[in-house]
């Protein structure tokens, strides 16, 4: 097993053991690329979502939120281009019967050439693949796979079918009778719910351009190659924002959102070297700029978020397909126009995985006579599923009651957890593994002088503090301001 496979395996088993992520329908042997979140996973997701929402909506006077339905009128997806163009080029291996994305097979080969120092070959293949994808030349993609002698990783043979386009949208029927049922789609992105509500929101929230609409919610894609755990799922959550601007000002806003979104990532304390921008050189026909924010996963730099300048494409398409005007009267220039849009789009589950990779550590602890290890999830305190754990040293003499009193002091502000089972050291380790930044132990001295032992997750430092001091210490560390204070 390669090192990266081993790391991923560790993350998957940690996520299961500590109630972060479970395979969907596990008792029925699971459903491929669909996952459920456990109690700690749900808290962590909620906190990531809240960090995004606060940064986008609460920190910007000119951004408001919506929550649109997953089902939309089928024409929405015709207008957006998803019915005709939301495809992946697929190829099957006739021996293993496994299906692959043709472009991913080629990308893996490019990465191999690069790793082997064959940079000219890598660049040549990249260009040939980009040209074939742009001109939708499926035969050329197949030829590249053959010329580069790419074999199926399962069967090891090069017995390939033709490359075919495969639409990624799920469809279902709306209506009770099959004959008169309408085909509807499960949305493959949340953005279209924002576009079709553009005027509703602009008018009711009395927004003036430039302004944004934010939304978080589920999206569904029939991903053929679902790999790397929650990196590529069939049901996932997006956090998207469409920023409506006056035509001609979009590049200024694109630059702003690029910097702001990168700052959002780095404010979590993740070092600069772990992130990079990947500028798109080949742009979709409707975009005039696009960049990905990539994180250095163990399997290489991969996209976590996209920032796209989408011109007036989407609103114009919906105008044409619905027959309704989607325009804005700009009083500053006395003109009606269809606004341009700069979009930011991040996958919540992918961000979750990023944090797991970045924060989970097997730490070796050296002491005078022995070497020990601990598993610690060094999540930013504000995102941790549990912020404060309180333990009575023993289960008697009023210590449990005192510990519960402390929980009751803090449960209004933080997710707290009470634990009385096992030795204190074991309890600390369990909290380390789920990322709890602070543990408090109540002992016999507490009953005398109202002091407790406060233990810090990262340094494992233990301090004797008065119960009265706790609220200031915690508020100083678990604080939205710390991460929302953007310096662009
Ligand atoms: N509205 C633009 C849009 O949907 P995208 O690049 O297709 O753009 C945006 O998706 C983000 O959604 C990606 O950067 C990624 O984080 C996340 N994402 C996309 N497909 C995903 C999948 N199958 N599983 C998990 N996350 C996914």
Coordinates of C-alpha atoms and ligand atoms in Angstrom, one line a residue:
X1 CA 0.0 0.0 0.0
X2 CA 1.4 3.4 -0.9
X3 CA 2.0 6.1 1.8
X4 CA -0.9 8.2 0.5
X5 CA -3.3 5.2 0.5
X6 CA -2.2 4.5 4.0
X7 CA -2.9 8.1 5.1
X8 CA -6.3 8.0 3.5
X9 CA -7.1 4.7 5.2
X10 CA -6.1 6.1 8.6
X11 CA -8.4 9.1 8.0
X12 CA -11.3 6.9 7.0
X13 CA -11.0 4.7 10.0
X14 CA -10.5 7.6 12.4
X15 CA -13.6 9.3 11.0
X16 CA -15.6 6.1 11.6
X17 CA -14.2 5.3 15.0
X18 CA -14.9 8.8 16.4
X19 CA -18.3 9.4 14.9
X20 CA -17.3 11.8 12.1
X21 CA -18.2 9.9 8.9
X22 CA -19.9 6.6 8.2
X23 CA -20.5 4.8 4.9
X24 CA -24.2 5.3 3.9
X25 CA -26.4 2.3 4.4
X26 CA -23.4 0.4 5.9
X27 CA -25.5 -2.5 7.2
X28 CA -26.4 -3.2 3.6
X29 CA -22.8 -3.1 2.5
X30 CA -22.9 0.6 1.8
X31 CA -23.8 2.8 -1.2
X32 CA -20.9 3.8 -3.3
X33 CA -19.7 7.5 -2.9
X34 CA -22.5 8.3 -0.5
X35 CA -21.7 9.1 3.2
X36 CA -23.5 9.9 6.4
X37 CA -22.1 12.2 9.1
X38 CA -22.0 11.1 12.8
X39 CA -22.4 13.3 15.8
X40 CA -18.9 14.8 15.7
X41 CA -18.9 15.1 11.9
X42 CA -22.2 16.9 12.0
X43 CA -20.9 19.4 14.5
X44 CA -17.7 20.0 12.5
X45 CA -19.7 20.4 9.3
X46 CA -22.0 22.9 11.0
X47 CA -19.1 24.9 12.2
X48 CA -17.4 25.0 8.8
X49 CA -20.7 26.1 7.2
X50 CA -21.1 28.7 9.9
X51 CA -17.6 30.0 9.3
X52 CA -18.4 30.4 5.6
X53 CA -21.8 32.0 6.2
X54 CA -20.4 34.5 8.7
X55 CA -17.5 35.4 6.4
X56 CA -19.7 35.8 3.4
X57 CA -23.0 37.2 4.7
X58 CA -22.4 38.6 8.2
X59 CA -19.2 40.3 7.2
X60 CA -20.6 41.9 4.0
X61 CA -23.4 44.4 4.2
X62 CA -24.2 43.7 0.6
X63 CA -24.6 39.9 0.7
X64 CA -27.8 38.2 1.7
X65 CA -28.6 34.5 1.9
X66 CA -31.3 32.2 0.5
X67 CA -32.4 28.6 0.7
X68 CA -33.8 27.5 -2.6
X69 CA -35.4 24.1 -3.3
X70 CA -33.4 21.1 -4.6
X71 CA -36.0 20.5 -7.3
X72 CA -36.3 23.2 -9.9
X73 CA -38.3 23.6 -13.2
X74 CA -36.7 21.3 -15.8
X75 CA -36.2 24.2 -18.1
X76 CA -33.7 25.7 -15.6
X77 CA -31.2 22.9 -16.5
X78 CA -31.8 23.4 -20.2
X79 CA -31.1 27.1 -19.9
X80 CA -28.0 26.6 -17.7
X81 CA -26.5 24.2 -20.2
X82 CA -26.5 21.2 -17.9
X83 CA -28.9 19.0 -20.0
X84 CA -26.8 19.3 -23.0
X85 CA -23.3 19.9 -21.7
X86 CA -22.9 18.6 -18.1
X87 CA -21.0 15.5 -19.3
X88 CA -17.9 13.6 -18.6
X89 CA -16.0 11.7 -21.4
X90 CA -16.1 8.0 -20.3
X91 CA -14.3 4.9 -21.5
X92 CA -14.8 1.3 -20.4
X93 CA -12.3 -1.5 -20.2
X94 CA -13.8 -4.5 -21.9
X95 CA -12.0 -7.0 -19.7
X96 CA -12.5 -5.6 -16.2
X97 CA -15.8 -3.9 -17.2
X98 CA -14.7 -0.9 -15.2
X99 CA -15.6 2.6 -16.4
X100 CA -13.1 5.5 -16.3
X101 CA -13.1 9.2 -17.0
X102 CA -11.0 9.5 -20.1
X103 CA -9.5 12.8 -19.1
X104 CA -8.6 11.5 -15.7
X105 CA -6.7 8.5 -17.2
X106 CA -4.7 11.0 -19.2
X107 CA -4.2 13.4 -16.3
X108 CA -2.8 10.5 -14.2
X109 CA -0.4 9.7 -17.1
X110 CA 0.7 13.4 -17.3
X111 CA 1.4 13.3 -13.6
X112 CA 3.5 10.2 -14.1
X113 CA 5.5 11.8 -16.9
X114 CA 6.1 14.8 -14.6
X115 CA 7.2 12.6 -11.8
X116 CA 9.6 10.7 -14.1
X117 CA 11.1 14.0 -15.2
X118 CA 9.6 13.7 -18.7
X119 CA 8.4 17.3 -18.7
X120 CA 8.2 17.7 -22.5
X121 CA 6.1 14.6 -22.9
X122 CA 3.8 15.8 -20.0
X123 CA 3.4 19.2 -21.6
X124 CA 2.7 17.7 -25.1
X125 CA 0.1 15.4 -23.7
X126 CA -1.5 18.1 -21.7
X127 CA -1.9 20.3 -24.8
X128 CA -3.2 17.5 -26.9
X129 CA -5.8 16.6 -24.2
X130 CA -6.9 20.2 -23.7
X131 CA -7.4 20.6 -27.5
X132 CA -9.4 17.3 -27.7
X133 CA -11.6 18.3 -24.7
X134 CA -12.2 21.8 -26.1
X135 CA -13.2 20.6 -29.5
X136 CA -15.2 17.7 -27.9
X137 CA -13.2 15.3 -30.1
X138 CA -13.8 11.9 -28.3
X139 CA -12.0 9.9 -31.0
X140 CA -8.9 12.0 -30.3
X141 CA -9.1 11.3 -26.5
X142 CA -9.2 7.6 -27.2
X143 CA -6.3 7.9 -29.6
X144 CA -4.3 9.6 -26.8
X145 CA -5.1 6.8 -24.4
X146 CA -3.9 4.3 -26.9
X147 CA -0.8 6.2 -28.0
X148 CA 0.3 6.6 -24.4
X149 CA -0.3 2.9 -23.8
X150 CA -2.6 3.5 -20.8
X151 CA -3.8 0.2 -19.3
X152 CA -6.7 -0.5 -17.0
X153 CA -5.4 -0.5 -13.4
X154 CA -7.7 -3.5 -12.6
X155 CA -7.3 -5.9 -15.7
X156 CA -3.9 -4.5 -16.8
X157 CA -5.2 -4.6 -20.5
X158 CA -5.6 -2.0 -23.1
X159 CA -8.8 -3.4 -24.4
X160 CA -10.9 -0.1 -24.4
X161 CA -14.3 0.8 -25.8
X162 CA -14.9 4.1 -27.6
X163 CA -15.1 7.3 -25.5
X164 CA -18.7 8.4 -24.8
X165 CA -20.3 11.4 -23.1
X166 CA -22.1 10.6 -19.9
X167 CA -24.5 13.2 -18.3
X168 CA -23.9 13.6 -14.6
X169 CA -27.4 14.7 -13.6
X170 CA -29.8 12.5 -11.7
X171 CA -33.4 12.6 -12.9
X172 CA -36.6 11.5 -11.3
X173 CA -40.4 11.9 -12.0
X174 CA -42.6 14.5 -10.5
X175 CA -46.3 13.5 -10.5
X176 CA -48.1 10.4 -9.5
X177 CA -48.7 8.8 -12.8
X178 CA -45.8 7.7 -14.9
X179 CA -47.6 8.7 -18.2
X180 CA -48.1 12.3 -17.3
X181 CA -45.1 12.7 -15.0
X182 CA -42.5 15.4 -15.7
X183 CA -38.9 14.5 -15.6
X184 CA -37.2 16.7 -12.9
X185 CA -33.5 16.7 -11.9
X186 CA -31.8 16.7 -8.6
X187 CA -29.8 19.9 -8.7
X188 CA -26.1 19.4 -9.7
X189 CA -25.2 22.8 -8.2
X190 CA -26.9 25.3 -5.9
X191 CA -26.0 28.3 -8.0
X192 CA -29.0 28.1 -10.4
X193 CA -31.4 28.6 -7.4
X194 CA -29.6 31.9 -6.9
X195 CA -29.8 33.0 -10.5
X196 CA -33.5 32.3 -10.9
X197 CA -34.2 34.3 -7.7
X198 CA -32.0 37.2 -8.6
X199 CA -34.9 39.7 -9.0
X200 CA -36.9 38.4 -6.1
X201 CA -34.0 38.9 -3.7
X202 CA -32.8 42.2 -5.3
X203 CA -36.3 43.7 -4.9
X204 CA -37.3 42.3 -1.5
X205 CA -33.9 42.8 0.2
X206 CA -33.6 46.2 -1.6
X207 CA -30.1 45.5 -2.8
X208 CA -28.1 47.8 -5.0
X209 CA -25.5 46.5 -7.4
X210 CA -22.8 45.3 -6.5
X211 CA -24.4 42.8 -4.2
X212 CA -24.3 39.0 -3.6
X213 CA -26.6 36.1 -2.8
X214 CA -25.2 33.2 -0.8
X215 CA -26.5 29.7 -0.3
X216 CA -25.5 26.4 1.1
X217 CA -27.1 23.1 0.3
X218 CA -27.0 19.7 -1.2
X219 CA -26.0 19.0 -4.8
X220 CA -26.1 15.7 -6.6
X221 CA -23.9 14.3 -9.4
X222 CA -23.7 10.9 -10.8
X223 CA -19.9 10.8 -10.6
X224 CA -18.6 7.7 -12.4
X225 CA -15.2 7.8 -10.7
X226 CA -16.0 8.3 -7.1
X227 CA -12.7 8.2 -5.3
X228 CA -10.8 9.3 -2.2
X229 CA -13.5 9.0 0.3
X230 CA -15.6 12.3 0.6
X231 CA -13.4 14.1 -2.0
X232 CA -15.8 13.1 -4.8
X233 CA -19.3 12.1 -3.8
X234 CA -22.6 11.5 -5.5
X235 CA -24.4 13.6 -2.9
X236 CA -22.5 16.5 -1.4
X237 CA -22.9 20.0 -0.1
X238 CA -21.9 23.2 -1.8
X239 CA -21.4 26.7 -0.3
X240 CA -21.9 29.2 -3.2
X241 CA -22.2 32.9 -3.6
X242 CA -23.1 34.8 -6.8
X243 CA -21.9 38.4 -6.8
X244 CA -23.9 40.6 -9.2
X245 CA -21.9 43.5 -10.7
X246 CA -22.0 46.2 -13.3
X247 CA -20.6 44.9 -16.6
X248 CA -17.0 46.1 -17.0
X249 CA -16.3 46.0 -13.2
X250 CA -16.2 42.2 -13.0
X251 CA -12.4 41.8 -13.1
X252 CA -12.0 44.1 -10.1
X253 CA -14.5 42.0 -8.2
X254 CA -12.9 38.8 -9.4
X255 CA -9.6 40.0 -7.9
X256 CA -11.3 40.9 -4.6
X257 CA -13.0 37.5 -4.3
X258 CA -9.9 35.6 -5.2
X259 CA -8.0 37.4 -2.3
X260 CA -10.9 37.1 0.1
X261 CA -11.5 33.5 -0.4
X262 CA -7.8 32.6 -0.1
X263 CA -7.7 34.6 3.2
X264 CA -10.7 32.7 4.4
X265 CA -8.7 29.4 4.1
X266 CA -5.5 30.8 5.5
X267 CA -7.2 32.4 8.5
X268 CA -7.7 28.9 9.8
X269 CA -4.0 28.9 10.5
X270 CA -3.1 26.7 7.5
X271 CA 0.3 27.6 6.1
X272 CA 0.7 29.4 2.7
X273 CA 2.7 26.5 1.2
X274 CA -0.3 24.2 1.5
X275 CA -2.4 26.3 -0.9
X276 CA -2.0 27.6 -4.4
X277 CA -4.1 29.2 -7.1
X278 CA -4.6 27.3 -10.4
X279 CA -5.6 29.8 -13.1
X280 CA -7.6 28.3 -15.9
X281 CA -6.0 29.0 -19.2
X282 CA -8.8 27.3 -21.2
X283 CA -12.0 29.1 -20.2
X284 CA -15.6 27.8 -20.5
X285 CA -17.4 29.7 -23.3
X286 CA -19.3 31.8 -20.7
X287 CA -16.4 32.7 -18.5
X288 CA -13.9 35.5 -18.8
X289 CA -11.7 34.5 -15.8
X290 CA -11.6 31.4 -13.6
X291 CA -9.3 30.2 -10.9
X292 CA -9.3 27.2 -8.5
X293 CA -8.0 27.3 -4.9
X294 CA -6.0 24.1 -4.5
X295 CA -4.8 22.4 -1.4
X296 CA -1.8 20.1 -1.2
X297 CA -3.5 16.8 -0.3
X298 CA -1.3 13.6 0.0
X299 CA -2.4 12.8 -3.5
X300 CA -1.3 16.1 -4.9
X301 CA -2.7 19.6 -5.2
X302 CA -6.5 19.3 -5.8
X303 CA -9.3 21.8 -6.2
X304 CA -11.3 22.8 -3.1
X305 CA -12.9 25.9 -4.4
X306 CA -13.6 27.7 -7.7
X307 CA -13.9 31.4 -8.4
X308 CA -15.4 32.2 -11.7
X309 CA -16.2 35.3 -13.6
X310 CA -19.3 34.1 -15.5
X311 CA -20.2 37.3 -17.4
X312 CA -24.0 37.7 -18.0
X313 CA -24.3 34.2 -19.4
X314 CA -26.6 32.6 -16.8
X315 CA -29.0 35.5 -16.3
X316 CA -29.3 36.0 -20.1
X317 CA -30.0 32.3 -20.6
X318 CA -32.7 32.3 -18.0
X319 CA -34.1 35.5 -19.5
X320 CA -34.3 33.8 -22.9
X321 CA -35.7 30.5 -21.7
X322 CA -38.3 32.0 -19.2
X323 CA -39.3 34.9 -21.3
X324 CA -39.0 37.1 -18.2
X325 CA -36.7 40.1 -18.0
X326 CA -33.8 39.7 -15.5
X327 CA -32.4 43.2 -15.6
X328 CA -31.4 45.8 -13.1
X329 CA -31.9 49.5 -13.3
X330 CA -28.7 51.2 -12.2
X331 CA -29.6 54.7 -10.9
X332 CA -26.0 55.8 -10.9
X333 CA -25.6 55.5 -14.6
X334 CA -29.3 55.7 -15.5
X335 CA -29.2 52.4 -17.4
X336 CA -30.9 49.0 -17.5
X337 CA -28.6 46.0 -17.9
X338 CA -28.2 42.3 -17.2
X339 CA -25.6 42.2 -14.4
X340 CA -22.3 40.3 -14.7
X341 CA -21.6 37.6 -12.1
X342 CA -18.6 36.6 -10.1
X343 CA -19.1 33.3 -8.4
X344 CA -17.3 31.6 -5.4
X345 CA -18.1 27.9 -5.0
X346 CA -16.6 25.6 -2.4
X347 CA -17.5 22.0 -1.4
X348 CA -18.3 21.6 2.3
X349 CA -17.3 18.0 2.3
X350 CA -14.1 18.6 0.5
X351 CA -13.2 21.3 3.1
X352 CA -14.0 18.8 5.8
X353 CA -11.6 16.3 4.3
X354 CA -8.9 19.0 3.9
X355 CA -9.2 19.8 7.6
X356 CA -9.0 16.1 8.5
X357 CA -5.8 15.7 6.4
X358 CA -4.3 18.9 7.8
X359 CA -5.2 18.5 11.5
X360 CA -5.0 14.8 12.3
X361 CA -1.6 13.9 13.7
X362 CA 0.0 10.8 15.3
X363 CA 2.3 12.6 17.7
X364 CA 5.3 10.9 19.4
X365 CA 5.7 11.9 23.0
X366 CA 9.1 11.5 24.5
X367 CA 9.5 11.4 28.2
X368 CA 12.5 10.4 30.3
X369 CA 11.8 6.7 30.5
X370 CA 9.4 6.0 27.6
X371 CA 8.1 6.9 24.2
X372 CA 4.4 7.2 23.8
X373 CA 2.1 8.3 21.0
X374 CA -1.2 10.1 20.9
X375 CA -3.6 10.8 18.1
X376 CA -4.6 14.5 18.1
X377 CA -6.9 16.4 15.8
X378 CA -5.6 19.9 15.9
X379 CA -8.7 21.7 14.6
X380 CA -9.0 25.4 14.9
X381 CA -10.7 25.8 18.3
X382 CA -13.7 27.6 16.7
X383 CA -14.4 24.6 14.4
X384 CA -14.0 21.8 17.0
X385 CA -17.1 19.7 17.5
X386 CA -16.7 19.9 21.3
X387 CA -15.2 23.0 22.8
X388 CA -15.0 22.0 26.4
X389 CA -14.9 18.7 28.2
X390 CA -15.3 18.5 31.9
X391 CA -14.2 15.5 34.0
X392 CA -14.7 14.8 37.7
X393 CA -11.5 13.1 39.0
X394 CA -13.6 10.5 40.8
X395 CA -17.3 9.5 40.6
X396 CA -18.1 10.5 44.2
X397 CA -18.0 13.1 47.0
X398 CA -19.8 15.7 45.0
X399 CA -17.2 16.0 42.2
X400 CA -19.6 14.9 39.4
X401 CA -22.2 17.5 40.5
X402 CA -19.5 20.2 40.6
X403 CA -18.4 19.2 37.0
X404 CA -22.0 19.3 35.8
X405 CA -22.3 22.8 37.3
X406 CA -19.4 23.9 35.2
X407 CA -21.0 22.4 32.1
X408 CA -24.2 24.3 32.9
X409 CA -22.2 27.5 33.1
X410 CA -20.8 27.1 29.6
X411 CA -23.4 25.1 27.6
X412 CA -25.1 28.4 26.5
X413 CA -22.0 29.4 24.6
X414 CA -20.2 26.2 23.7
X415 CA -20.8 22.5 22.9
X416 CA -19.6 20.8 26.1
X417 CA -19.1 17.2 27.1
X418 CA -19.2 15.5 30.5
X419 CA -17.1 12.4 30.9
X420 CA -16.5 10.3 34.1
X421 CA -15.4 6.9 32.7
X422 CA -11.8 5.7 32.7
X423 CA -8.6 7.3 34.0
X424 CA -8.1 11.0 33.4
X425 CA -5.3 10.3 30.9
X426 CA -7.5 8.1 28.8
X427 CA -10.3 10.7 28.8
X428 CA -7.8 13.4 27.6
X429 CA -6.7 11.1 24.8
X430 CA -10.3 10.6 23.7
X431 CA -10.9 14.3 23.6
X432 CA -7.6 14.9 21.7
X433 CA -8.8 12.5 19.0
X434 CA -12.0 14.5 18.4
X435 CA -10.2 17.8 18.6
X436 CA -11.5 19.2 21.9
X437 CA -9.3 22.3 22.6
X438 CA -10.0 22.4 26.3
X439 CA -10.5 19.9 29.1
X440 CA -11.2 20.8 32.7
X441 CA -10.7 18.4 35.6
X442 CA -12.6 18.8 38.9
X443 CA -10.7 17.4 42.0
X444 CA -10.9 17.6 45.8
X445 CA -9.1 21.0 45.8
X446 CA -11.9 22.3 43.6
X447 CA -14.4 21.6 46.4
X448 CA -12.2 23.6 48.7
X449 CA -11.1 26.6 46.7
X450 CA -13.1 26.6 43.4
X451 CA -10.1 26.0 41.2
X452 CA -9.8 23.4 38.4
X453 CA -7.1 22.0 36.2
X454 CA -7.3 23.4 32.7
X455 CA -5.6 21.3 30.0
X456 CA -4.7 22.6 26.6
X457 CA -5.1 20.1 23.7
X458 CA -2.1 21.2 21.6
X459 CA 0.6 21.8 24.2
X460 CA -0.9 19.4 26.7
X461 CA 0.0 22.1 29.2
X462 CA -2.0 21.9 32.5
X463 CA -2.8 25.0 34.5
X464 CA -4.5 25.5 37.8
X465 CA -7.1 28.3 37.3
X466 CA -10.1 29.6 39.2
X467 CA -13.5 28.6 37.8
X468 CA -14.3 32.3 37.6
X469 CA -11.4 32.8 35.1
X470 CA -12.5 30.1 32.7
X471 CA -15.0 32.2 30.8
X472 CA -12.3 34.8 29.9
X473 CA -9.8 32.2 29.0
X474 CA -12.2 30.3 26.7
X475 CA -13.7 33.4 25.1
X476 CA -10.2 34.6 24.2
X477 CA -9.4 31.3 22.3
X478 CA -12.8 30.3 21.0
X479 CA -13.7 33.4 19.1
X480 CA -15.1 34.1 15.7
X481 CA -13.2 37.4 15.5
X482 CA -10.0 35.5 15.4
X483 CA -10.8 33.9 12.1
X484 CA -13.1 36.6 10.7
X485 CA -10.7 39.4 11.0
X486 CA -9.7 39.6 7.3
X487 CA -6.5 41.5 6.3
X488 CA -6.5 41.6 2.5
Ligands
LIG1 N1 -21.4 26.5 -9.5 C1 -20.1 26.1 -9.8 C2 -19.8 24.7 -9.5 O1 -20.6 23.9 -9.1 P1 -17.8 23.0 -9.5 O2 -16.3 23.3 -9.7 O3 -18.4 22.0 -10.3 O4 -18.4 24.5 -9.7 C3 -17.6 23.6 -6.9 O5 -18.0 22.7 -7.9 C4 -17.0 22.9 -5.8 O6 -17.9 21.8 -5.3 C5 -15.7 22.2 -6.1 O7 -14.6 23.0 -6.0 C6 -15.7 21.1 -5.0 O8 -15.1 21.6 -3.8 C7 -17.1 20.7 -4.8 N2 -17.5 19.5 -5.6 C8 -17.8 19.4 -6.9 N3 -18.1 18.1 -7.2 C9 -18.0 17.4 -6.0 C10 -18.2 16.1 -5.7 N4 -18.6 15.2 -6.6 N5 -18.0 15.7 -4.4 C11 -17.7 16.6 -3.5 N6 -17.4 17.9 -3.7 C12 -17.6 18.3 -5.0

